[in-house]
Amino acid sequence: PFGIPEESISTKFPVELDDCLINPNEEHDFTNTSNSLPTYKIISTNFFRIRRLQAEVLQVLYFTSSLLPRFYTNLNDWKSNIDNRLENWFKTIPLKTSRKSNCDFNFEFFKLNYYHTKLLLFGITPKNNKVDNKAIKIIFESSKGMIMCYAEFFKSKTINYTWAAVHNLFMAGTSFFYSIFHSNEKLIESQEFEETI
C-alpha cells in the first residue's frame, strides 16, 4: 500500500552503477556514470518507476479527496498521459533476461505490474464508474494478462502466496468476468475462456 505521498519524497533513485565500482571515499558524482554491462540495480529502478506510476493512479482515481493534477484539462487527458508513460516504461525496460541483468530475476513480474497498472487505470474506480467498450477491451486484456502471469508463476513455482497476490488475482478474475459480460462483442472463444479460468 502507498502510505507516503509522492510529493513528500525528495530522495533520488540509486545510481545504476554496480556498487563495487563506487568508492565512498571519492568525492565524485556517480549519478550519470554507467557500467559497460547492465547491473542488477536496473531491476530496482524499474520497480521504483512503476510504483510511482501506480501511486499516481491510486491517488487520482481511488482517493476520494484527491484532485486532478492541474496541468490536465480533464480525467481523460490525464489517463491518456499515464497510459503513454506506462507504455514507455514497459517498452524501455532494458533487460529481458536474467543473464543480461546479472542476477536471477523473473521478468514476468514486470509484465504482471504492467497489466495490474492497466487494470487500475481503466477499471471501475470511485472517480470513473462508467467504462466504454474501448476500456472494456483493455480491462479484458489486462485481467487476462494478470491471470496468465500468475499461471506462469505457479508453473515455475515462483508464486508468493501473500494477501497482495490473492487480492490481485481476485481482482483480475472478477474484472475478466466483468469485461466479458459487459462487452458489446465476443472477446473470447469458449475453449480459451475455459483454459483461462
Coordinates of N, CA and C in Angstrom, one line a residue:
P1 N 0.8 -1.2 0.0 CA 0.0 0.0 0.0 C 0.9 1.3 0.0
F2 N 0.4 2.3 -0.7 CA 1.1 3.5 -0.7 C 0.8 4.4 0.4
G3 N 1.7 4.6 1.3 CA 1.4 5.3 2.6 C 2.0 6.7 2.6
I4 N 3.0 7.0 1.7 CA 3.7 8.3 1.7 C 3.4 9.0 0.4
P5 N 2.8 10.2 0.4 CA 2.6 10.9 -0.9 C 3.9 11.1 -1.6
E6 N 3.8 11.0 -2.9 CA 5.0 11.2 -3.8 C 5.6 12.6 -3.5
E7 N 4.8 13.6 -3.3 CA 5.4 15.0 -3.2 C 6.2 15.1 -1.8
S8 N 6.0 14.1 -0.9 CA 6.8 14.1 0.3 C 8.1 13.5 0.2
I9 N 8.4 12.9 -1.0 CA 9.6 12.1 -1.2 C 10.6 12.9 -2.1
S10 N 11.8 13.2 -1.6 CA 12.7 14.0 -2.3 C 14.0 13.2 -2.6
T11 N 14.1 12.0 -2.1 CA 15.2 11.1 -2.4 C 15.3 10.7 -3.8
K12 N 16.5 10.8 -4.4 CA 16.8 10.4 -5.7 C 16.9 8.9 -5.8
F13 N 16.7 8.3 -7.0 CA 16.9 6.9 -7.2 C 18.4 6.6 -7.1
P14 N 18.7 5.3 -6.7 CA 20.1 5.0 -6.6 C 20.7 5.0 -8.0
V15 N 22.0 5.2 -8.1 CA 22.7 5.2 -9.3 C 22.7 3.7 -9.8
E16 N 22.7 3.5 -11.1 CA 22.7 2.2 -11.6 C 24.1 1.5 -11.7
L17 N 25.1 2.3 -11.4 CA 26.5 1.7 -11.4 C 26.6 0.7 -10.3
D18 N 27.3 -0.4 -10.7 CA 27.5 -1.5 -9.7 C 28.2 -1.0 -8.4
D19 N 27.7 -1.4 -7.3 CA 28.3 -0.9 -6.0 C 29.8 -1.1 -5.9
C20 N 30.3 -2.2 -6.5 CA 31.7 -2.5 -6.3 C 32.6 -1.4 -7.1
L21 N 32.0 -0.7 -7.9 CA 32.7 0.4 -8.7 C 32.6 1.7 -8.0
I22 N 31.8 1.8 -6.9 CA 31.6 3.1 -6.2 C 32.5 3.1 -5.0
N23 N 33.4 4.1 -5.0 CA 34.3 4.3 -3.9 C 33.7 5.4 -3.0
P24 N 33.3 5.1 -1.8 CA 32.7 6.1 -0.9 C 33.7 7.2 -0.5
N25 N 35.0 6.9 -0.6 CA 36.0 7.9 -0.2 C 36.2 8.9 -1.2
E26 N 35.8 8.6 -2.5 CA 36.0 9.5 -3.6 C 34.9 10.6 -3.5
E27 N 35.2 11.8 -3.8 CA 34.2 12.9 -3.9 C 33.9 13.0 -5.4
H28 N 33.0 12.1 -5.8 CA 32.7 12.0 -7.3 C 31.2 11.8 -7.4
D29 N 30.6 12.5 -8.3 CA 29.2 12.3 -8.6 C 29.0 11.1 -9.6
F30 N 28.4 10.0 -9.1 CA 28.3 8.8 -9.9 C 26.9 8.8 -10.6
T31 N 26.2 9.8 -10.5 CA 24.8 9.8 -11.0 C 24.7 9.4 -12.5
N32 N 25.5 10.0 -13.3 CA 25.5 9.7 -14.7 C 26.5 8.7 -15.2
T33 N 27.2 8.0 -14.3 CA 28.2 7.0 -14.6 C 27.5 5.7 -14.9
S34 N 27.9 5.0 -15.9 CA 27.3 3.7 -16.2 C 28.3 2.6 -16.4
N35 N 27.8 1.4 -16.2 CA 28.7 0.2 -16.5 C 28.7 -0.1 -18.0
S36 N 29.7 -0.8 -18.4 CA 29.6 -1.4 -19.8 C 28.6 -2.5 -19.8
L37 N 28.4 -3.2 -18.6 CA 27.4 -4.3 -18.5 C 26.3 -3.8 -17.7
P38 N 25.1 -4.2 -17.9 CA 23.9 -3.9 -17.1 C 24.1 -4.4 -15.7
T39 N 23.5 -3.8 -14.7 CA 23.6 -4.3 -13.3 C 22.2 -4.7 -12.8
Y40 N 22.2 -5.4 -11.7 CA 21.0 -5.8 -11.0 C 20.2 -4.6 -10.6
K41 N 20.8 -3.4 -10.4 CA 20.1 -2.3 -9.9 C 19.1 -1.8 -10.9
I42 N 19.2 -2.1 -12.1 CA 18.2 -1.7 -13.1 C 16.8 -2.3 -12.8
I43 N 16.8 -3.5 -12.2 CA 15.6 -4.1 -11.8 C 14.9 -3.2 -10.7
S44 N 15.7 -2.8 -9.7 CA 15.1 -2.0 -8.7 C 14.6 -0.7 -9.2
T45 N 15.4 0.0 -10.0 CA 15.0 1.3 -10.5 C 13.7 1.2 -11.4
N46 N 13.6 0.1 -12.1 CA 12.4 -0.1 -12.9 C 11.2 -0.3 -12.0
F47 N 11.4 -1.0 -10.9 CA 10.3 -1.2 -9.9 C 9.9 0.1 -9.3
F48 N 10.9 1.0 -9.0 CA 10.6 2.3 -8.4 C 9.8 3.1 -9.4
R49 N 10.1 3.0 -10.7 CA 9.4 3.8 -11.7 C 7.9 3.3 -11.8
I50 N 7.7 2.0 -11.8 CA 6.3 1.6 -12.0 C 5.5 1.9 -10.7
R51 N 6.2 1.8 -9.5 CA 5.5 2.1 -8.3 C 5.0 3.6 -8.3
R52 N 5.9 4.4 -8.8 CA 5.5 5.9 -8.9 C 4.2 6.1 -9.8
L53 N 4.2 5.4 -10.9 CA 3.0 5.4 -11.7 C 1.8 4.9 -11.0
Q54 N 2.0 3.7 -10.4 CA 0.8 3.1 -9.6 C 0.4 4.0 -8.5
A55 N 1.3 4.7 -7.8 CA 0.9 5.6 -6.8 C 0.1 6.8 -7.3
E56 N 0.5 7.3 -8.5 CA -0.3 8.4 -9.1 C -1.7 8.0 -9.5
V57 N -1.8 6.8 -10.0 CA -3.1 6.2 -10.4 C -4.0 6.1 -9.2
L58 N -3.5 5.5 -8.1 CA -4.2 5.3 -6.9 C -4.7 6.6 -6.3
Q59 N -3.7 7.6 -6.3 CA -4.1 8.9 -5.7 C -5.2 9.6 -6.4
V60 N -5.1 9.6 -7.8 CA -6.0 10.4 -8.5 C -7.4 9.6 -8.7
L61 N -7.4 8.3 -8.9 CA -8.6 7.6 -9.2 C -9.3 7.0 -8.0
Y62 N -8.5 6.7 -6.9 CA -9.1 5.9 -5.8 C -9.2 6.7 -4.5
F63 N -8.5 7.8 -4.3 CA -8.6 8.6 -3.1 C -9.7 9.6 -3.4
T64 N -10.8 9.6 -2.6 CA -11.9 10.5 -2.9 C -11.6 12.0 -2.7
S65 N -10.6 12.3 -1.8 CA -10.3 13.7 -1.6 C -9.3 14.3 -2.5
S66 N -8.7 13.5 -3.4 CA -7.6 14.0 -4.3 C -8.2 14.7 -5.5
L67 N -7.4 15.6 -6.0 CA -7.8 16.4 -7.2 C -6.9 16.0 -8.4
L68 N -7.5 16.3 -9.6 CA -6.8 16.0 -10.8 C -5.5 17.0 -10.9
P69 N -4.3 16.5 -11.3 CA -3.2 17.4 -11.4 C -3.5 18.5 -12.3
R70 N -3.1 19.7 -11.9 CA -3.6 21.0 -12.5 C -3.2 21.2 -14.0
F71 N -2.2 20.5 -14.5 CA -1.8 20.7 -15.9 C -2.6 19.8 -16.8
Y72 N -3.7 19.1 -16.4 CA -4.6 18.4 -17.2 C -6.0 19.0 -17.3
T73 N -6.6 19.0 -18.4 CA -7.9 19.7 -18.6 C -9.0 18.8 -18.1
N74 N -8.8 17.5 -18.2 CA -9.9 16.6 -17.7 C -9.3 15.2 -17.4
L75 N -10.1 14.3 -16.8 CA -9.6 13.0 -16.4 C -9.1 12.2 -17.6
N76 N -9.7 12.3 -18.7 CA -9.3 11.5 -19.9 C -7.9 11.9 -20.4
D77 N -7.6 13.2 -20.3 CA -6.3 13.7 -20.7 C -5.2 13.1 -19.8
W78 N -5.5 13.1 -18.5 CA -4.6 12.6 -17.5 C -4.4 11.1 -17.7
K79 N -5.5 10.3 -18.0 CA -5.4 8.9 -18.2 C -4.6 8.6 -19.4
S80 N -4.8 9.3 -20.5 CA -4.0 9.1 -21.7 C -2.5 9.4 -21.4
N81 N -2.2 10.4 -20.6 CA -0.8 10.6 -20.3 C -0.2 9.5 -19.5
I82 N -0.9 9.0 -18.5 CA -0.4 7.9 -17.6 C -0.3 6.7 -18.5
D83 N -1.2 6.4 -19.4 CA -1.1 5.2 -20.2 C 0.1 5.3 -21.1
N84 N 0.4 6.5 -21.7 CA 1.6 6.7 -22.5 C 2.9 6.4 -21.7
R85 N 2.9 7.0 -20.5 CA 4.1 6.8 -19.6 C 4.2 5.3 -19.2
L86 N 3.1 4.6 -19.0 CA 3.2 3.2 -18.7 C 3.7 2.4 -19.9
E87 N 3.2 2.7 -21.1 CA 3.7 2.0 -22.3 C 5.2 2.3 -22.5
N88 N 5.6 3.5 -22.3 CA 7.0 3.8 -22.4 C 7.9 3.1 -21.4
W89 N 7.4 3.0 -20.2 CA 8.1 2.2 -19.1 C 8.3 0.8 -19.6
F90 N 7.2 0.2 -20.0 CA 7.2 -1.2 -20.4 C 8.1 -1.5 -21.6
K91 N 8.1 -0.6 -22.6 CA 8.9 -0.8 -23.8 C 10.4 -0.5 -23.6
T92 N 10.7 0.3 -22.6 CA 12.1 0.7 -22.4 C 12.8 0.0 -21.2
I93 N 12.1 -1.1 -20.7 CA 12.9 -1.9 -19.7 C 14.0 -2.5 -20.4
P94 N 15.3 -2.1 -20.0 CA 16.4 -2.5 -20.8 C 16.8 -4.0 -20.8
L95 N 16.3 -4.7 -19.8 CA 16.7 -6.1 -19.6 C 15.5 -7.0 -19.8
K96 N 15.7 -8.1 -20.5 CA 14.6 -9.0 -20.6 C 14.9 -10.4 -20.2
T97 N 16.2 -10.7 -19.8 CA 16.6 -12.0 -19.4 C 17.4 -11.9 -18.1
S98 N 17.4 -13.0 -17.3 CA 18.2 -13.0 -16.1 C 19.7 -12.9 -16.4
R99 N 20.2 -13.5 -17.5 CA 21.6 -13.4 -17.9 C 22.0 -12.0 -18.1
K100 N 21.2 -11.2 -18.8 CA 21.6 -9.9 -19.1 C 21.5 -9.0 -17.8
S101 N 20.7 -9.3 -16.9 CA 20.6 -8.5 -15.7 C 21.6 -8.8 -14.6
N102 N 22.4 -9.8 -14.8 CA 23.4 -10.2 -13.9 C 22.9 -10.7 -12.6
C103 N 21.6 -11.2 -12.6 CA 21.1 -11.8 -11.4 C 19.9 -12.7 -11.8
D104 N 19.4 -13.5 -10.9 CA 18.3 -14.4 -11.2 C 17.0 -13.7 -10.9
F105 N 16.4 -13.1 -11.9 CA 15.1 -12.4 -11.7 C 14.1 -12.9 -12.8
N106 N 12.9 -13.1 -12.3 CA 11.8 -13.5 -13.3 C 11.2 -12.2 -13.8
F107 N 11.4 -12.0 -15.1 CA 10.8 -10.8 -15.7 C 9.3 -10.8 -15.9
E108 N 8.7 -11.9 -15.6 CA 7.3 -12.0 -15.6 C 6.7 -11.0 -14.6
F109 N 7.4 -10.6 -13.5 CA 7.0 -9.7 -12.5 C 6.7 -8.3 -13.1
F110 N 7.6 -7.9 -14.1 CA 7.4 -6.6 -14.8 C 6.1 -6.7 -15.6
K111 N 5.8 -7.8 -16.3 CA 4.6 -7.9 -17.1 C 3.4 -7.9 -16.1
L112 N 3.5 -8.5 -15.0 CA 2.4 -8.5 -14.0 C 2.1 -7.1 -13.6
N113 N 3.1 -6.3 -13.3 CA 2.9 -4.9 -12.9 C 2.3 -4.1 -14.0
Y114 N 2.7 -4.4 -15.2 CA 2.2 -3.6 -16.4 C 0.7 -3.9 -16.5
Y115 N 0.3 -5.1 -16.5 CA -1.1 -5.4 -16.6 C -1.9 -4.9 -15.4
H116 N -1.4 -5.0 -14.2 CA -2.0 -4.6 -13.0 C -2.3 -3.1 -13.1
T117 N -1.3 -2.3 -13.5 CA -1.4 -0.9 -13.6 C -2.5 -0.5 -14.7
K118 N -2.5 -1.2 -15.8 CA -3.6 -1.0 -16.8 C -4.9 -1.2 -16.2
L119 N -5.1 -2.3 -15.4 CA -6.4 -2.6 -14.8 C -6.8 -1.5 -13.8
L120 N -5.8 -1.0 -13.0 CA -6.1 0.0 -12.1 C -6.5 1.3 -12.8
L121 N -5.9 1.6 -13.9 CA -6.1 2.8 -14.7 C -7.5 2.8 -15.4
F122 N -7.8 1.7 -16.0 CA -9.0 1.6 -16.9 C -10.2 1.0 -16.2
G123 N -10.1 0.4 -15.1 CA -11.2 -0.3 -14.4 C -12.1 0.7 -13.8
I124 N -13.1 0.1 -13.1 CA -14.1 1.0 -12.4 C -13.5 1.5 -11.1
T125 N -13.6 2.8 -10.9 CA -13.0 3.4 -9.7 C -14.0 4.4 -9.1
P126 N -13.7 4.9 -7.9 CA -14.7 5.9 -7.4 C -14.8 7.1 -8.3
K127 N -13.8 7.4 -9.1 CA -13.9 8.6 -9.9 C -14.3 8.3 -11.4
N128 N -14.4 7.0 -11.7 CA -14.7 6.5 -13.0 C -15.6 5.3 -13.0
N129 N -16.9 5.5 -12.7 CA -17.8 4.4 -12.5 C -18.5 3.9 -13.8
K130 N -18.2 4.5 -14.9 CA -18.7 4.0 -16.2 C -17.6 3.8 -17.2
V131 N -17.6 2.7 -17.8 CA -16.5 2.4 -18.8 C -17.1 2.1 -20.2
D132 N -16.4 2.6 -21.2 CA -16.8 2.4 -22.6 C -16.3 1.1 -23.1
N133 N -16.6 0.8 -24.3 CA -16.2 -0.5 -24.9 C -14.7 -0.6 -25.1
K134 N -14.0 0.5 -25.4 CA -12.6 0.5 -25.5 C -11.9 0.1 -24.2
A135 N -12.4 0.7 -23.1 CA -11.9 0.4 -21.7 C -12.2 -1.0 -21.4
I136 N -13.4 -1.5 -21.8 CA -13.7 -2.9 -21.5 C -12.7 -3.9 -22.2
K137 N -12.3 -3.6 -23.4 CA -11.3 -4.4 -24.1 C -10.0 -4.4 -23.3
I138 N -9.6 -3.2 -22.8 CA -8.3 -3.1 -22.0 C -8.4 -3.8 -20.7
I139 N -9.6 -3.7 -20.1 CA -9.8 -4.5 -18.8 C -9.7 -6.0 -19.1
F140 N -10.3 -6.4 -20.2 CA -10.2 -7.8 -20.6 C -8.8 -8.3 -20.8
E141 N -8.0 -7.6 -21.6 CA -6.7 -7.9 -22.0 C -5.8 -7.9 -20.7
S142 N -6.0 -6.9 -19.9 CA -5.2 -6.7 -18.7 C -5.4 -7.8 -17.7
S143 N -6.7 -8.1 -17.4 CA -7.1 -9.1 -16.4 C -6.6 -10.5 -16.9
K144 N -6.8 -10.7 -18.2 CA -6.3 -12.0 -18.8 C -4.8 -12.1 -18.7
G145 N -4.1 -11.0 -18.9 CA -2.6 -11.0 -18.8 C -2.2 -11.2 -17.4
M146 N -2.9 -10.7 -16.4 CA -2.5 -10.9 -15.0 C -2.7 -12.4 -14.6
I147 N -3.8 -13.0 -15.1 CA -4.1 -14.4 -14.8 C -3.1 -15.3 -15.4
M148 N -2.6 -14.9 -16.7 CA -1.6 -15.7 -17.3 C -0.2 -15.6 -16.6
C149 N 0.1 -14.4 -16.1 CA 1.3 -14.2 -15.3 C 1.3 -15.1 -14.1
Y150 N 0.2 -15.1 -13.3 CA 0.1 -15.9 -12.1 C 0.1 -17.4 -12.5
A151 N -0.4 -17.8 -13.6 CA -0.3 -19.2 -14.1 C 1.2 -19.6 -14.3
E152 N 1.9 -18.6 -14.9 CA 3.4 -18.9 -15.1 C 4.1 -19.0 -13.8
F153 N 3.8 -18.1 -12.9 CA 4.4 -18.2 -11.5 C 4.1 -19.5 -10.9
F154 N 2.9 -20.0 -11.0 CA 2.5 -21.3 -10.5 C 3.3 -22.4 -11.1
K155 N 3.4 -22.4 -12.4 CA 4.1 -23.5 -13.1 C 5.6 -23.5 -12.8
S156 N 6.2 -22.3 -12.6 CA 7.6 -22.2 -12.3 C 7.9 -22.2 -10.8
K157 N 6.9 -22.4 -10.0 CA 7.0 -22.5 -8.6 C 7.6 -21.2 -8.0
T158 N 7.2 -20.1 -8.6 CA 7.8 -18.8 -8.1 C 6.6 -17.9 -7.5
I159 N 5.5 -18.4 -7.3 CA 4.3 -17.7 -6.8 C 4.5 -17.4 -5.3
N160 N 4.2 -16.2 -4.9 CA 4.2 -15.9 -3.5 C 2.7 -15.9 -3.0
Y161 N 2.4 -16.7 -2.0 CA 1.1 -16.7 -1.5 C 0.9 -15.7 -0.4
T162 N 0.8 -14.4 -0.9 CA 0.6 -13.3 0.0 C -0.8 -12.7 -0.2
W163 N -1.2 -11.9 0.8 CA -2.5 -11.2 0.6 C -2.6 -10.4 -0.7
A164 N -1.5 -9.8 -1.1 CA -1.5 -9.0 -2.3 C -1.7 -9.9 -3.5
A165 N -1.1 -11.0 -3.6 CA -1.3 -11.9 -4.7 C -2.7 -12.4 -4.8
V166 N -3.3 -12.8 -3.6 CA -4.6 -13.2 -3.6 C -5.6 -12.1 -4.0
H167 N -5.4 -10.9 -3.5 CA -6.2 -9.8 -3.9 C -6.1 -9.5 -5.4
N168 N -4.8 -9.4 -5.9 CA -4.6 -9.1 -7.3 C -5.3 -10.2 -8.2
L169 N -5.2 -11.4 -7.9 CA -5.8 -12.5 -8.7 C -7.3 -12.4 -8.6
F170 N -7.8 -12.1 -7.4 CA -9.3 -12.0 -7.3 C -9.7 -10.8 -8.2
M171 N -9.0 -9.7 -8.1 CA -9.4 -8.5 -8.9 C -9.3 -8.8 -10.4
A172 N -8.3 -9.6 -10.8 CA -8.1 -9.9 -12.2 C -9.3 -10.8 -12.6
G173 N -9.6 -11.8 -11.8 CA -10.7 -12.8 -12.1 C -12.1 -12.1 -12.2
T174 N -12.4 -11.2 -11.3 CA -13.7 -10.5 -11.4 C -13.7 -9.5 -12.5
S175 N -12.6 -8.9 -12.8 CA -12.5 -7.9 -13.9 C -12.7 -8.7 -15.3
F176 N -12.1 -9.9 -15.3 CA -12.1 -10.7 -16.5 C -13.6 -11.1 -16.8
F177 N -14.3 -11.5 -15.8 CA -15.8 -11.9 -16.0 C -16.6 -10.6 -16.3
Y178 N -16.3 -9.5 -15.6 CA -17.0 -8.3 -15.9 C -16.9 -7.8 -17.3
S179 N -15.6 -7.9 -17.8 CA -15.4 -7.4 -19.2 C -16.1 -8.3 -20.2
I180 N -16.1 -9.6 -20.0 CA -16.8 -10.5 -20.9 C -18.3 -10.3 -20.9
F181 N -18.9 -10.1 -19.7 CA -20.3 -9.9 -19.5 C -20.8 -8.6 -20.1
H182 N -20.0 -7.5 -20.0 CA -20.4 -6.2 -20.4 C -20.0 -5.7 -21.8
S183 N -19.2 -6.6 -22.5 CA -18.7 -6.2 -23.8 C -19.8 -6.3 -24.8
N184 N -19.8 -5.4 -25.8 CA -20.7 -5.4 -26.9 C -20.3 -6.4 -28.0
E185 N -19.2 -7.0 -27.9 CA -18.7 -8.0 -28.8 C -18.1 -9.2 -28.1
K186 N -17.9 -10.3 -28.9 CA -17.4 -11.5 -28.3 C -15.9 -11.3 -28.1
L187 N -15.4 -11.4 -26.9 CA -14.0 -11.2 -26.6 C -13.1 -12.4 -26.6
I188 N -13.8 -13.6 -26.4 CA -13.0 -14.8 -26.2 C -13.8 -16.0 -26.7
E189 N -13.1 -17.0 -27.2 CA -13.8 -18.2 -27.6 C -13.9 -19.1 -26.4
S190 N -14.9 -20.1 -26.4 CA -15.2 -20.9 -25.3 C -14.0 -21.7 -24.8
Q191 N -13.2 -22.3 -25.7 CA -12.0 -23.1 -25.3 C -11.0 -22.2 -24.5
E192 N -10.7 -21.0 -25.1 CA -9.7 -20.1 -24.5 C -10.3 -19.7 -23.1
F193 N -11.6 -19.4 -23.0 CA -12.2 -19.0 -21.8 C -12.0 -20.1 -20.7
E194 N -12.2 -21.3 -21.1 CA -12.1 -22.4 -20.1 C -10.6 -22.6 -19.7
E195 N -9.7 -22.4 -20.6 CA -8.3 -22.5 -20.3 C -7.8 -21.4 -19.4
T196 N -8.4 -20.2 -19.6 CA -8.0 -19.0 -18.8 C -8.5 -19.2 -17.3
I197 N -9.8 -19.6 -17.2 CA -10.4 -19.7 -15.9 C -9.8 -20.9 -15.2

